[in-house]
Amino acid sequence: MPRSTTRTRWRLGLATTALLAATALVPVPAHAETVTDYAVTVDPAAQGAQIDDTMYGVFFEDINRAADGGLYAELVQNRSFEYSAVDNRAYTPLTSWTVDGAAQVLDDAGRLNDRNRNYLSLGAGSAVTNAGYNTGVRVEQGKRYDFSVWARAASGSTLTVSLQDAGGVLATARAVAVRKGGWARYRATFTATRTSSEGRLTVASSAATALDMVSLFPRDTYRHEPNGLRKDLAEKIAALHPGFVRFPGGCLVNTGSMQDYSEASGWQRARSYQWKDTVGPVEERAVNSNFWGYNQSYGLGYYEYFRFAEDIGAMPLPVVPALVTGCGQNRAVVDDALLKRHIQDTLDLIEFANGPVTSPWGRKRAQMGHPAPFRLTHLEVGNEENLPAEFFARFAQFRAAVEAKYPDVTVVSNSGPDDSGQTFDTAWQLNRDAGVAMVDEHYYNSPQWFLQNNDRYDSYDRNGPKVFLGEYASQGNAFKNGLAEAAYMTGLERNADVVKLASYAPLFANEDYVQWRPDLVWFNNHASWNSANYEVQKLFMTNVGDRVVPSTATGTPSLHGPVTGAVGLSTWATSAAYDDVRVTGANGDTLLSDDFSGDASRWTHTGGGSWSLQDGQYVQTDTAAENTMVFAGDTAWHDYDLRVKATKKSGKEGFLVAFGVKDTGNYYWWNLGGWNNTRSAVEQAVDGGKSTLISKAGSVETGRAYDIDVKVRGRQVTLYLDGQEWGSFTDDKPAEPFRQVVTEDDRTGDLIVKVVNAQSTQARTAIDLGGARVASRARVTTLAAAPDAVNTETGTAVAPVTSTFTGVANRFTYTFPANSVTFLRIGQR
């Protein structure tokens, strides 16, 4: 996913809000009405953009335990005793294991192989028990589970393998005889006698025995692969009918060391995701420290990825490192030999995917069980690099090498971590100048941003690089987030000649191991459930159509008042001091003046951190706290100047000066020295979700006092730093709640009228099909719910409702429910 921990620190730090799930509203369409709120006019004779079959896809990154403990069906956690403090400071090689008797993890010449460094030495009469993921090892009554272990014993031994929970035995224990001698793999099968989500797997030994790769797999995996995928999670992806699967990242691709996992590199654990680590026998694959704070086994590697994409009929779209780190690391690797090795690895990846069995890597693919090629057509280099010039210099070398050997493979570039700003503009210019075929854009913004920017791609150059919207989401899993995304997707489809690929991100989240919100599918060790966003994505992905039928719609009258709100001060992982706060009205009247010579009674503390008066300054001293907001003044203030002196004392970032503050979730702030003190930006928070309005590179010096001046006039804001204009913006784009697009399905001939009504009133709409000869009945699919409705393990508040509408004519009226996404499939005669 790609993405930056520092860039999104506020997203990860937001307090979890409990949302009340609302019962889905069953739409009741209206027939002819005399008064309408909107009009949709369709021109079936006009030629709209063709929509590729690969328009919508999914992005899989191992974040939120999406692989181990998630899509990868292995039930044993830390099966090869490789967990390390490098992965997570709380980890040891025995994390998730308990020992009864004598056992120790060794890293010596007796290991299974060089790439599987650790193994367990289990004493005679001793046992180890694994706790699995979440609440334990999940088993279901009557189902079979395959146990395997690599073991060696100097004089032979017997392993007793059992499954139990607090209530007793879950399956009949198995005795596994370990022969005298070297490492060998041993197997057993269990049939569960009870269902439990709290199981424990125990392995006991009669004699001293070395163990590695202790594994328990459900027999019933997706497509029944022996190293397979968890069935319910894989089926949720398959049900979307995605056109592509992007893999494996995200920040996994462009963070950490770019070295390999070898003796020469010192067996580096925190590495970028490198495909050769992830193929071949699972016991010979490298392990790695996952960027998101845990270990990744690589049991789900590139071979499993290619197989899965093929199984669900999706185009594989792998991402390889560009040797420029991102996600807060922002370092260009200068090592020509290493760069050449990664370029060769990329060529080898294409050979692994597409090469004949007579080629070295095609032979490797065949040996793993797939002689036929995987038909790779697209490959992405890099992810969200925040150093565009350094990235592009390396990207150009990857691109040249791939195009020289594989001219039919499209090499995808990217535009950095944001939807706008200096990095974005520079990256796009480099891509345009070089004639790059496709550029990957990423952004995570508030629902309001998505409602405001439906026209984003209307003005893109039709002859320039195509867009791959590889990661986007509206910062929440409530239905209001899905509505905003649905409204935005109508704009993606309208611009299908420019936007060729799009995928929501991230895909999965294990509810007990969350590093990122929101996510498309949530799960634990025994259940999975679709978010409201998933239902929106599925509705669009299974009703795409083959071409856009041009259409227009009337809009919602929108009146903007001035930017209003109080003022605020905050920090993020930083200690800072503020002084001489002064707010004056446009007429010069003083609204607030505070030199902190007295007390701080006028300031309300809404965030974390520790504020106190020190030497006539208001100081926040906690360098770990995130969003320490204090605010003062009147939420009705408008047309004012805010002046303040700010000094960074210590910590990772700079300071945050807020204006237009309405409450803890609605405000603007000038974030000076954010993103690990690499960038400054104005961000707008709406209902807790943020969007970037203006952004520039820059840092803040520790100990230096800065003069900050924010002038608010109507909806225009101008910002001054030390007396010099830093930037300005006008926040006047309407958040249009009524959006639509019409497409045509070549196979059925259906017109698909897609309407989003993201407001709490119904929308009576006159629809003119422009002379098209149509059937009188339409198949209707509607998503309708309260804006704050969320889906959970136990309740589905947002789900599609299907119905039939019999009032279709060349001109007809339809009432779209409040807070709804509605698809009308209308047959043409």
PDB file of N, CA, C and O in Angstrom, residues 233-257:
ATOM      1  N   LEU A 233     -11.226 -15.587   2.588  1.00  0.00           N
ATOM      2  CA  LEU A 233     -10.607 -14.332   2.177  1.00  0.00           C
ATOM      3  C   LEU A 233     -10.339 -14.320   0.675  1.00  0.00           C
ATOM      4  O   LEU A 233     -10.573 -13.312  -0.002  1.00  0.00           O
ATOM      5  N   ALA A 234      -9.843 -15.437   0.151  1.00  0.00           N
ATOM      6  CA  ALA A 234      -9.596 -15.513  -1.291  1.00  0.00           C
ATOM      7  C   ALA A 234     -10.897 -15.373  -2.074  1.00  0.00           C
ATOM      8  O   ALA A 234     -10.941 -14.715  -3.120  1.00  0.00           O
ATOM      9  N   GLU A 235     -11.967 -15.969  -1.558  1.00  0.00           N
ATOM     10  CA  GLU A 235     -13.241 -15.885  -2.260  1.00  0.00           C
ATOM     11  C   GLU A 235     -13.798 -14.461  -2.264  1.00  0.00           C
ATOM     12  O   GLU A 235     -14.480 -14.069  -3.214  1.00  0.00           O
ATOM     13  N   LYS A 236     -13.498 -13.691  -1.228  1.00  0.00           N
ATOM     14  CA  LYS A 236     -13.961 -12.300  -1.233  1.00  0.00           C
ATOM     15  C   LYS A 236     -13.259 -11.491  -2.324  1.00  0.00           C
ATOM     16  O   LYS A 236     -13.869 -10.610  -2.932  1.00  0.00           O
ATOM     17  N   ILE A 237     -11.989 -11.768  -2.547  1.00  0.00           N
ATOM     18  CA  ILE A 237     -11.294 -11.099  -3.657  1.00  0.00           C
ATOM     19  C   ILE A 237     -11.870 -11.572  -4.980  1.00  0.00           C
ATOM     20  O   ILE A 237     -12.166 -10.763  -5.873  1.00  0.00           O
ATOM     21  N   ALA A 238     -12.039 -12.877  -5.126  1.00  0.00           N
ATOM     22  CA  ALA A 238     -12.548 -13.424  -6.382  1.00  0.00           C
ATOM     23  C   ALA A 238     -13.928 -12.875  -6.712  1.00  0.00           C
ATOM     24  O   ALA A 238     -14.251 -12.644  -7.887  1.00  0.00           O
ATOM     25  N   ALA A 239     -14.756 -12.640  -5.682  1.00  0.00           N
ATOM     26  CA  ALA A 239     -16.121 -12.149  -5.911  1.00  0.00           C
ATOM     27  C   ALA A 239     -16.146 -10.751  -6.501  1.00  0.00           C
ATOM     28  O   ALA A 239     -17.155 -10.341  -7.090  1.00  0.00           O
ATOM     29  N   LEU A 240     -15.055 -10.025  -6.364  1.00  0.00           N
ATOM     30  CA  LEU A 240     -14.970  -8.696  -6.967  1.00  0.00           C
ATOM     31  C   LEU A 240     -14.723  -8.762  -8.467  1.00  0.00           C
ATOM     32  O   LEU A 240     -14.896  -7.765  -9.171  1.00  0.00           O
ATOM     33  N   HIS A 241     -14.275  -9.917  -8.963  1.00  0.00           N
ATOM     34  CA  HIS A 241     -13.879 -10.068 -10.368  1.00  0.00           C
ATOM     35  C   HIS A 241     -12.878  -8.978 -10.759  1.00  0.00           C
ATOM     36  O   HIS A 241     -13.076  -8.247 -11.739  1.00  0.00           O
ATOM     37  N   PRO A 242     -11.782  -8.861 -10.007  1.00  0.00           N
ATOM     38  CA  PRO A 242     -10.836  -7.778 -10.288  1.00  0.00           C
ATOM     39  C   PRO A 242     -10.132  -7.965 -11.623  1.00  0.00           C
ATOM     40  O   PRO A 242      -9.833  -9.093 -12.031  1.00  0.00           O
ATOM     41  N   GLY A 243      -9.859  -6.842 -12.278  1.00  0.00           N
ATOM     42  CA  GLY A 243      -9.146  -6.899 -13.544  1.00  0.00           C
ATOM     43  C   GLY A 243      -7.661  -7.097 -13.363  1.00  0.00           C
ATOM     44  O   GLY A 243      -6.972  -7.546 -14.282  1.00  0.00           O
ATOM     45  N   PHE A 244      -7.143  -6.731 -12.191  1.00  0.00           N
ATOM     46  CA  PHE A 244      -5.715  -6.893 -11.923  1.00  0.00           C
ATOM     47  C   PHE A 244      -5.508  -7.064 -10.431  1.00  0.00           C
ATOM     48  O   PHE A 244      -6.387  -6.754  -9.617  1.00  0.00           O
ATOM     49  N   VAL A 245      -4.323  -7.557 -10.066  1.00  0.00           N
ATOM     50  CA  VAL A 245      -3.895  -7.615  -8.671  1.00  0.00           C
ATOM     51  C   VAL A 245      -2.505  -6.999  -8.598  1.00  0.00           C
ATOM     52  O   VAL A 245      -1.552  -7.522  -9.169  1.00  0.00           O
ATOM     53  N   ARG A 246      -2.410  -5.849  -7.905  1.00  0.00           N
ATOM     54  CA  ARG A 246      -1.113  -5.222  -7.660  1.00  0.00           C
ATOM     55  C   ARG A 246      -0.492  -5.858  -6.420  1.00  0.00           C
ATOM     56  O   ARG A 246      -1.180  -6.103  -5.426  1.00  0.00           O
ATOM     57  N   PHE A 247       0.827  -6.077  -6.435  1.00  0.00           N
ATOM     58  CA  PHE A 247       1.506  -6.842  -5.388  1.00  0.00           C
ATOM     59  C   PHE A 247       3.002  -6.536  -5.475  1.00  0.00           C
ATOM     60  O   PHE A 247       3.504  -6.357  -6.577  1.00  0.00           O
ATOM     61  N   PRO A 248       3.765  -6.460  -4.389  1.00  0.00           N
ATOM     62  CA  PRO A 248       3.440  -6.708  -2.995  1.00  0.00           C
ATOM     63  C   PRO A 248       3.370  -5.430  -2.151  1.00  0.00           C
ATOM     64  O   PRO A 248       3.217  -5.503  -0.950  1.00  0.00           O
ATOM     65  N   GLY A 249       3.508  -4.259  -2.739  1.00  0.00           N
ATOM     66  CA  GLY A 249       3.476  -3.006  -1.975  1.00  0.00           C
ATOM     67  C   GLY A 249       3.614  -1.853  -2.940  1.00  0.00           C
ATOM     68  O   GLY A 249       3.848  -2.051  -4.126  1.00  0.00           O
ATOM     69  N   GLY A 250       3.419  -0.667  -2.372  1.00  0.00           N
ATOM     70  CA  GLY A 250       3.406  -0.317  -0.994  1.00  0.00           C
ATOM     71  C   GLY A 250       4.806  -0.118  -0.409  1.00  0.00           C
ATOM     72  O   GLY A 250       5.828  -0.222  -1.063  1.00  0.00           O
ATOM     73  N   CYS A 251       4.774   0.253   0.856  1.00  0.00           N
ATOM     74  CA  CYS A 251       6.000   0.524   1.588  1.00  0.00           C
ATOM     75  C   CYS A 251       6.899  -0.696   1.704  1.00  0.00           C
ATOM     76  O   CYS A 251       8.090  -0.546   1.993  1.00  0.00           O
ATOM     77  N   LEU A 252       6.373  -1.886   1.518  1.00  0.00           N
ATOM     78  CA  LEU A 252       7.238  -3.069   1.560  1.00  0.00           C
ATOM     79  C   LEU A 252       8.273  -3.038   0.444  1.00  0.00           C
ATOM     80  O   LEU A 252       9.338  -3.646   0.552  1.00  0.00           O
ATOM     81  N   VAL A 253       7.970  -2.329  -0.636  1.00  0.00           N
ATOM     82  CA  VAL A 253       8.847  -2.316  -1.803  1.00  0.00           C
ATOM     83  C   VAL A 253       9.983  -1.308  -1.648  1.00  0.00           C
ATOM     84  O   VAL A 253      11.111  -1.566  -2.079  1.00  0.00           O
ATOM     85  N   ASN A 254       9.699  -0.162  -1.063  1.00  0.00           N
ATOM     86  CA  ASN A 254      10.699   0.904  -1.104  1.00  0.00           C
ATOM     87  C   ASN A 254      11.172   1.336   0.283  1.00  0.00           C
ATOM     88  O   ASN A 254      11.428   2.507   0.532  1.00  0.00           O
ATOM     89  N   THR A 255      11.309   0.377   1.188  1.00  0.00           N
ATOM     90  CA  THR A 255      11.862   0.681   2.508  1.00  0.00           C
ATOM     91  C   THR A 255      12.899  -0.367   2.879  1.00  0.00           C
ATOM     92  O   THR A 255      12.890  -1.490   2.372  1.00  0.00           O
ATOM     93  N   GLY A 256      13.785   0.009   3.793  1.00  0.00           N
ATOM     94  CA  GLY A 256      14.787  -0.920   4.292  1.00  0.00           C
ATOM     95  C   GLY A 256      15.973  -1.077   3.360  1.00  0.00           C
ATOM     96  O   GLY A 256      16.151  -0.337   2.388  1.00  0.00           O
ATOM     97  N   SER A 257      16.771  -2.069   3.665  1.00  0.00           N
ATOM     98  CA  SER A 257      17.964  -2.346   2.869  1.00  0.00           C
ATOM     99  C   SER A 257      17.582  -2.904   1.506  1.00  0.00           C
ATOM    100  O   SER A 257      16.614  -3.643   1.369  1.00  0.00           O
TER     101      SER A 257
END
